[in-house]
PDB file of C-alpha atoms in Angstrom:
ATOM      1  CA  CYS A 165       4.480  12.713  -4.824  1.00 35.00           C
ATOM      2  CA  GLU A 166       5.544  12.564  -8.409  1.00 33.00           C
ATOM      3  CA  ASP A 167       2.656  11.702 -10.663  1.00 34.00           C
ATOM      4  CA  ASN A 168       4.079   9.247 -13.171  1.00 38.00           C
ATOM      5  CA  GLY A 169       1.010   9.122 -15.353  1.00 41.00           C
ATOM      6  CA  SER A 170      -2.637   8.507 -14.821  1.00 41.00           C
ATOM      7  CA  GLY A 171      -2.899   5.170 -16.546  1.00 43.00           C
ATOM      8  CA  ALA A 172      -4.948   3.506 -13.837  1.00 43.00           C
ATOM      9  CA  SER A 173      -6.771   1.003 -15.975  1.00 40.00           C
ATOM     10  CA  ALA A 174      -8.971  -0.807 -13.487  1.00 39.00           C
ATOM     11  CA  PRO A 175     -12.616   0.199 -13.751  1.00 38.00           C
ATOM     12  CA  VAL A 176     -13.709   2.482 -10.931  1.00 38.00           C
ATOM     13  CA  ASN A 177     -16.377   0.941  -8.674  1.00 41.00           C
ATOM     14  CA  GLU A 178     -16.889  -1.965 -11.060  1.00 46.00           C
ATOM     15  CA  ASP A 179     -14.633  -4.483  -9.320  1.00 50.00           C
ATOM     16  CA  PRO A 180     -16.834  -7.436  -8.329  1.00 47.00           C
ATOM     17  CA  ASP A 181     -14.414  -8.361  -5.545  1.00 51.00           C
ATOM     18  CA  PHE A 182     -15.183  -5.246  -3.550  1.00 50.00           C
ATOM     19  CA  SER A 183     -18.341  -4.482  -1.639  1.00 46.00           C
ATOM     20  CA  THR A 184     -20.435  -1.617  -2.979  1.00 43.00           C
ATOM     21  CA  THR A 185     -21.147  -0.106   0.421  1.00 48.00           C
ATOM     22  CA  ALA A 186     -18.861   2.103   2.449  1.00 51.00           C
ATOM     23  CA  GLU A 187     -19.842   0.101   5.534  1.00 60.00           C
ATOM     24  CA  GLY A 188     -18.189  -2.996   4.051  1.00 83.00           C
ATOM     25  CA  VAL A 189     -15.096  -3.124   6.255  1.00 87.00           C
ATOM     26  CA  PHE A 190     -12.296  -4.912   4.463  1.00 93.00           C
ATOM     27  CA  PRO A 191     -12.034  -8.430   5.935  1.00 93.00           C
ATOM     28  CA  THR A 192      -8.614  -8.877   7.494  1.00 93.00           C
ATOM     29  CA  TYR A 193      -6.415 -11.788   8.466  1.00 94.00           C
ATOM     30  CA  GLY A 194      -3.941 -12.159  11.308  1.00 93.00           C
ATOM     31  CA  ASP A 195      -3.181 -10.148  14.408  1.00 91.00           C
ATOM     32  CA  PRO A 196      -4.905  -6.733  14.148  1.00 87.00           C
ATOM     33  CA  THR A 197      -2.483  -5.131  16.608  1.00 88.00           C
ATOM     34  CA  ILE A 198       0.616  -5.751  14.480  1.00 94.00           C
ATOM     35  CA  CYS A 199      -1.065  -5.971  11.053  1.00 95.00           C
ATOM     36  CA  ASN A 200       1.196  -8.908  10.098  1.00 96.00           C
ATOM     37  CA  MET A 201       4.134  -6.532   9.743  1.00 96.00           C
ATOM     38  CA  ASN A 202       7.771  -7.444  10.439  1.00 92.00           C
ATOM     39  CA  ASP A 203       8.547  -6.522  14.079  1.00 94.00           C
ATOM     40  CA  LEU A 204      11.611  -4.435  13.222  1.00 93.00           C
ATOM     41  CA  LEU A 205       9.812  -2.458  10.518  1.00 95.00           C
ATOM     42  CA  ARG A 206       6.747  -1.894  12.722  1.00 97.00           C
ATOM     43  CA  THR A 207       8.909  -0.805  15.678  1.00 97.00           C
ATOM     44  CA  ASN A 208      10.793   1.646  13.461  1.00 96.00           C
ATOM     45  CA  ILE A 209       7.539   3.030  12.072  1.00 98.00           C
ATOM     46  CA  LEU A 210       6.149   3.586  15.565  1.00 97.00           C
ATOM     47  CA  ALA A 211       9.355   5.436  16.537  1.00 97.00           C
ATOM     48  CA  ALA A 212       9.487   7.578  13.391  1.00 97.00           C
ATOM     49  CA  GLN A 213       8.903  11.313  13.648  1.00 96.00           C
ATOM     50  CA  TYR A 214       6.810  11.325  10.448  1.00 97.00           C
ATOM     51  CA  PHE A 215       4.510   8.603  11.814  1.00 98.00           C
ATOM     52  CA  ARG A 216       4.017  10.634  15.005  1.00 97.00           C
ATOM     53  CA  GLU A 217       3.104  13.640  12.849  1.00 97.00           C
ATOM     54  CA  LEU A 218       0.523  11.503  11.045  1.00 98.00           C
ATOM     55  CA  GLY A 219      -1.165  11.056  14.420  1.00 96.00           C
ATOM     56  CA  ALA A 220      -2.676  14.520  14.006  1.00 97.00           C
ATOM     57  CA  LEU A 221      -4.515  13.320  10.898  1.00 97.00           C
ATOM     58  CA  SER A 222      -7.732  11.415  11.379  1.00 95.00           C
ATOM     59  CA  THR A 223      -9.322  10.868   7.993  1.00 97.00           C
ATOM     60  CA  PHE A 224      -8.648   8.531   5.121  1.00 98.00           C
ATOM     61  CA  GLU A 225      -8.553  11.494   2.711  1.00 98.00           C
ATOM     62  CA  GLU A 226      -5.842  13.241   4.739  1.00 98.00           C
ATOM     63  CA  ILE A 227      -3.605  10.171   4.654  1.00 98.00           C
ATOM     64  CA  VAL A 228      -4.110   9.677   0.905  1.00 98.00           C
ATOM     65  CA  GLU A 229      -3.185  13.338   0.447  1.00 98.00           C
ATOM     66  CA  GLN A 230       0.033  12.703   2.402  1.00 98.00           C
ATOM     67  CA  ILE A 231       0.896   9.785   0.123  1.00 98.00           C
ATOM     68  CA  ASP A 232       0.162  11.902  -2.929  1.00 97.00           C
ATOM     69  CA  TYR A 233       2.365  14.722  -1.657  1.00 96.00           C
ATOM     70  CA  HIS A 234       5.254  12.926   0.094  1.00 95.00           C
ATOM     71  CA  CYS A 235       5.831   9.549  -1.531  1.00 97.00           C
ATOM     72  CA  LYS A 236       8.284   9.087  -4.382  1.00 96.00           C
ATOM     73  CA  TYR A 237       8.930   5.345  -4.052  1.00 97.00           C
ATOM     74  CA  ALA A 238       7.323   2.279  -2.463  1.00 97.00           C
ATOM     75  CA  GLU A 239      10.284   0.844  -0.561  1.00 96.00           C
ATOM     76  CA  PRO A 240       9.852   0.271   3.188  1.00 96.00           C
ATOM     77  CA  PHE A 241      12.919   2.259   4.250  1.00 95.00           C
ATOM     78  CA  THR A 242      14.103   5.779   3.517  1.00 93.00           C
ATOM     79  CA  LEU A 243      16.755   6.038   0.839  1.00 84.00           C
ATOM     80  CA  GLY A 244      20.236   5.430   2.257  1.00 81.00           C
ATOM     81  CA  THR A 245      19.093   3.997   5.592  1.00 79.00           C
ATOM     82  CA  ASN A 246      18.345   0.560   6.931  1.00 71.00           C
ATOM     83  CA  ASN A 247      16.039   1.572   9.728  1.00 88.00           C
ATOM     84  CA  ILE A 248      14.183   4.819   9.006  1.00 95.00           C
ATOM     85  CA  PRO A 249      10.818   3.874   7.513  1.00 97.00           C
ATOM     86  CA  SER A 250       9.694   5.531   4.307  1.00 97.00           C
ATOM     87  CA  SER A 251       6.806   7.986   4.197  1.00 98.00           C
ATOM     88  CA  LEU A 252       4.783   5.448   2.229  1.00 98.00           C
ATOM     89  CA  PHE A 253       5.183   2.756   4.889  1.00 98.00           C
ATOM     90  CA  CYS A 254       4.347   5.202   7.679  1.00 98.00           C
ATOM     91  CA  CYS A 255       1.155   6.105   5.799  1.00 98.00           C
ATOM     92  CA  LEU A 256       0.453   2.423   5.123  1.00 98.00           C
ATOM     93  CA  TYR A 257       0.691   1.576   8.816  1.00 98.00           C
ATOM     94  CA  LYS A 258      -1.551   4.514   9.735  1.00 98.00           C
ATOM     95  CA  LEU A 259      -4.140   3.222   7.236  1.00 98.00           C
ATOM     96  CA  LEU A 260      -3.793  -0.325   8.584  1.00 97.00           C
ATOM     97  CA  LEU A 261      -4.624   0.973  12.051  1.00 96.00           C
ATOM     98  CA  MET A 262      -7.614   2.906  10.675  1.00 95.00           C
ATOM     99  CA  LYS A 263      -9.249  -0.293   9.300  1.00 95.00           C
ATOM    100  CA  LEU A 264     -10.308   0.773   5.823  1.00 97.00           C
ATOM    101  CA  ASN A 265     -13.557  -0.164   4.185  1.00 96.00           C
ATOM    102  CA  GLU A 266     -13.901  -1.768   0.771  1.00 95.00           C
ATOM    103  CA  LEU A 267     -14.651   1.451  -1.128  1.00 96.00           C
ATOM    104  CA  GLN A 268     -11.684   3.258   0.399  1.00 97.00           C
ATOM    105  CA  LEU A 269      -9.383   0.466  -0.761  1.00 97.00           C
ATOM    106  CA  LEU A 270     -10.935   0.446  -4.215  1.00 97.00           C
ATOM    107  CA  SER A 271     -10.459   4.208  -4.467  1.00 98.00           C
ATOM    108  CA  MET A 272      -6.777   3.736  -3.643  1.00 98.00           C
ATOM    109  CA  LEU A 273      -6.284   0.977  -6.211  1.00 98.00           C
ATOM    110  CA  THR A 274      -7.884   3.086  -8.945  1.00 97.00           C
ATOM    111  CA  ASN A 275      -6.225   6.375  -7.972  1.00 98.00           C
ATOM    112  CA  PRO A 276      -4.168   8.045 -10.730  1.00 98.00           C
ATOM    113  CA  ASN A 277      -1.134   8.254  -8.402  1.00 98.00           C
ATOM    114  CA  ALA A 278       0.924   5.040  -8.574  1.00 98.00           C
ATOM    115  CA  TYR A 279       2.107   5.356  -4.967  1.00 98.00           C
ATOM    116  CA  VAL A 280      -1.441   5.629  -3.640  1.00 98.00           C
ATOM    117  CA  ARG A 281      -2.195   2.498  -5.677  1.00 98.00           C
ATOM    118  CA  CYS A 282       0.881   0.717  -4.256  1.00 98.00           C
ATOM    119  CA  THR A 283      -0.231   1.575  -0.735  1.00 98.00           C
ATOM    120  CA  GLY A 284      -3.665   0.087  -1.418  1.00 98.00           C
ATOM    121  CA  ALA A 285      -2.101  -3.077  -2.833  1.00 98.00           C
ATOM    122  CA  LEU A 286       0.288  -3.339   0.128  1.00 98.00           C
ATOM    123  CA  TYR A 287      -2.659  -2.908   2.510  1.00 98.00           C
ATOM    124  CA  ILE A 288      -4.315  -5.934   0.921  1.00 98.00           C
ATOM    125  CA  ARG A 289      -1.039  -7.901   0.890  1.00 98.00           C
ATOM    126  CA  TYR A 290      -0.406  -7.262   4.585  1.00 97.00           C
ATOM    127  CA  VAL A 291      -3.851  -7.916   6.045  1.00 97.00           C
ATOM    128  CA  GLY A 292      -5.903  -9.560   3.307  1.00 96.00           C
ATOM    129  CA  LYS A 293      -6.886 -13.172   3.730  1.00 96.00           C
ATOM    130  CA  PRO A 294      -4.242 -15.245   1.907  1.00 95.00           C
ATOM    131  CA  GLU A 295      -6.842 -17.200  -0.023  1.00 96.00           C
ATOM    132  CA  GLU A 296      -8.308 -13.937  -1.365  1.00 96.00           C
ATOM    133  CA  LEU A 297      -5.110 -12.147  -2.471  1.00 97.00           C
ATOM    134  CA  TRP A 298      -5.235 -13.449  -6.041  1.00 97.00           C
ATOM    135  CA  ARG A 299      -8.930 -12.698  -6.430  1.00 96.00           C
ATOM    136  CA  ARG A 300      -8.535  -9.147  -5.174  1.00 97.00           C
ATOM    137  CA  LEU A 301      -5.315  -8.162  -6.948  1.00 98.00           C
ATOM    138  CA  SER A 302      -5.134 -10.192 -10.164  1.00 97.00           C
ATOM    139  CA  ILE A 303      -7.420  -7.717 -11.963  1.00 97.00           C
ATOM    140  CA  TYR A 304      -4.432  -5.334 -11.987  1.00 98.00           C
ATOM    141  CA  LEU A 305      -1.877  -7.746 -13.520  1.00 98.00           C
ATOM    142  CA  LEU A 306      -2.283  -6.260 -17.000  1.00 98.00           C
ATOM    143  CA  ASP A 307      -2.242  -2.655 -15.760  1.00 98.00           C
ATOM    144  CA  GLU A 308       0.248  -0.704 -17.885  1.00 98.00           C
ATOM    145  CA  GLN A 309       0.769   2.359 -15.655  1.00 98.00           C
ATOM    146  CA  LEU A 310       4.534   2.877 -15.634  1.00 97.00           C
ATOM    147  CA  PHE A 311       6.268   4.086 -12.461  1.00 97.00           C
ATOM    148  CA  SER A 312       9.330   3.520 -10.297  1.00 97.00           C
ATOM    149  CA  PRO A 313       8.527   1.553  -7.118  1.00 97.00           C
ATOM    150  CA  SER A 314      12.155   1.638  -5.973  1.00 94.00           C
ATOM    151  CA  SER A 315      14.249   4.621  -4.982  1.00 91.00           C
ATOM    152  CA  ASN A 316      16.076   4.173  -8.295  1.00 91.00           C
ATOM    153  CA  ALA A 317      13.956   6.395 -10.526  1.00 89.00           C
ATOM    154  CA  GLN A 318      15.427   4.722 -13.607  1.00 92.00           C
ATOM    155  CA  ALA A 319      14.107   1.275 -12.599  1.00 94.00           C
ATOM    156  CA  LYS A 320      10.568   1.518 -13.895  1.00 97.00           C
ATOM    157  CA  LYS A 321       7.971  -1.201 -14.108  1.00 97.00           C
ATOM    158  CA  THR A 322       4.272  -1.375 -14.802  1.00 98.00           C
ATOM    159  CA  PHE A 323       1.757  -1.485 -11.993  1.00 98.00           C
ATOM    160  CA  GLY A 324       0.857  -4.963 -13.259  1.00 98.00           C
ATOM    161  CA  GLU A 325       4.461  -6.116 -12.825  1.00 98.00           C
ATOM    162  CA  TYR A 326       4.467  -4.615  -9.331  1.00 98.00           C
ATOM    163  CA  ILE A 327       1.298  -6.568  -8.467  1.00 98.00           C
ATOM    164  CA  GLN A 328       2.822  -9.760  -9.887  1.00 98.00           C
ATOM    165  CA  ASP A 329       5.812  -9.292  -7.575  1.00 97.00           C
ATOM    166  CA  LEU A 330       3.518  -8.669  -4.577  1.00 97.00           C
ATOM    167  CA  LEU A 331       1.574 -11.836  -5.303  1.00 97.00           C
ATOM    168  CA  SER A 332       4.559 -14.074  -5.919  1.00 96.00           C
ATOM    169  CA  ALA A 333       7.289 -12.945  -3.521  1.00 94.00           C
ATOM    170  CA  TYR A 334       7.813 -12.920   0.217  1.00 93.00           C
ATOM    171  CA  ASN A 335      10.793 -10.560   0.134  1.00 95.00           C
ATOM    172  CA  TYR A 336      10.014  -6.913  -0.418  1.00 96.00           C
ATOM    173  CA  TYR A 337      12.960  -4.489  -0.588  1.00 93.00           C
ATOM    174  CA  GLY A 338      14.776  -5.962   2.394  1.00 89.00           C
ATOM    175  CA  THR A 339      11.772  -6.965   4.507  1.00 92.00           C
ATOM    176  CA  ARG A 340       9.426  -9.948   4.560  1.00 93.00           C
ATOM    177  CA  LEU A 341       5.813  -9.907   3.490  1.00 95.00           C
ATOM    178  CA  PRO A 342       3.311 -12.074   5.370  1.00 93.00           C
TER     179      PRO A 342
END
């Protein structure tokens, strides 16, 4: 993945909204079998060759490494297609099925790689309790790390702007958020 700066400004392990123990499984909302994901997107992820390849990986660290290496944008679909899921969304769904703990999510949100951070924020947006989304993500609204969440590398925004969009919109690059 392209590293577009290491301006992750949130304090590592100092977020009061996250448990300080690795055993603190992130509290989720909704149907755990579908992870609140759009049926078409989820079906396409399950059918994707890349997602099947992720099946050989079993640790959180391996999936984060995949995001770091493969992801160049945070859109749900591969550039130029309407149905092939992006690497980032395949990794996101794999992480959703793994049921991350609080410290794993915090490590994603404070990672220097913007796409790892986006995946952590999307994880919270998809399965976090709606009444807790603001509390968990608003700390990042002033984050100035600049990156390109879309496949258009010229369309840059700050991580804070990305979080604002996640908190305020239901449409996300052609799919619906819960």
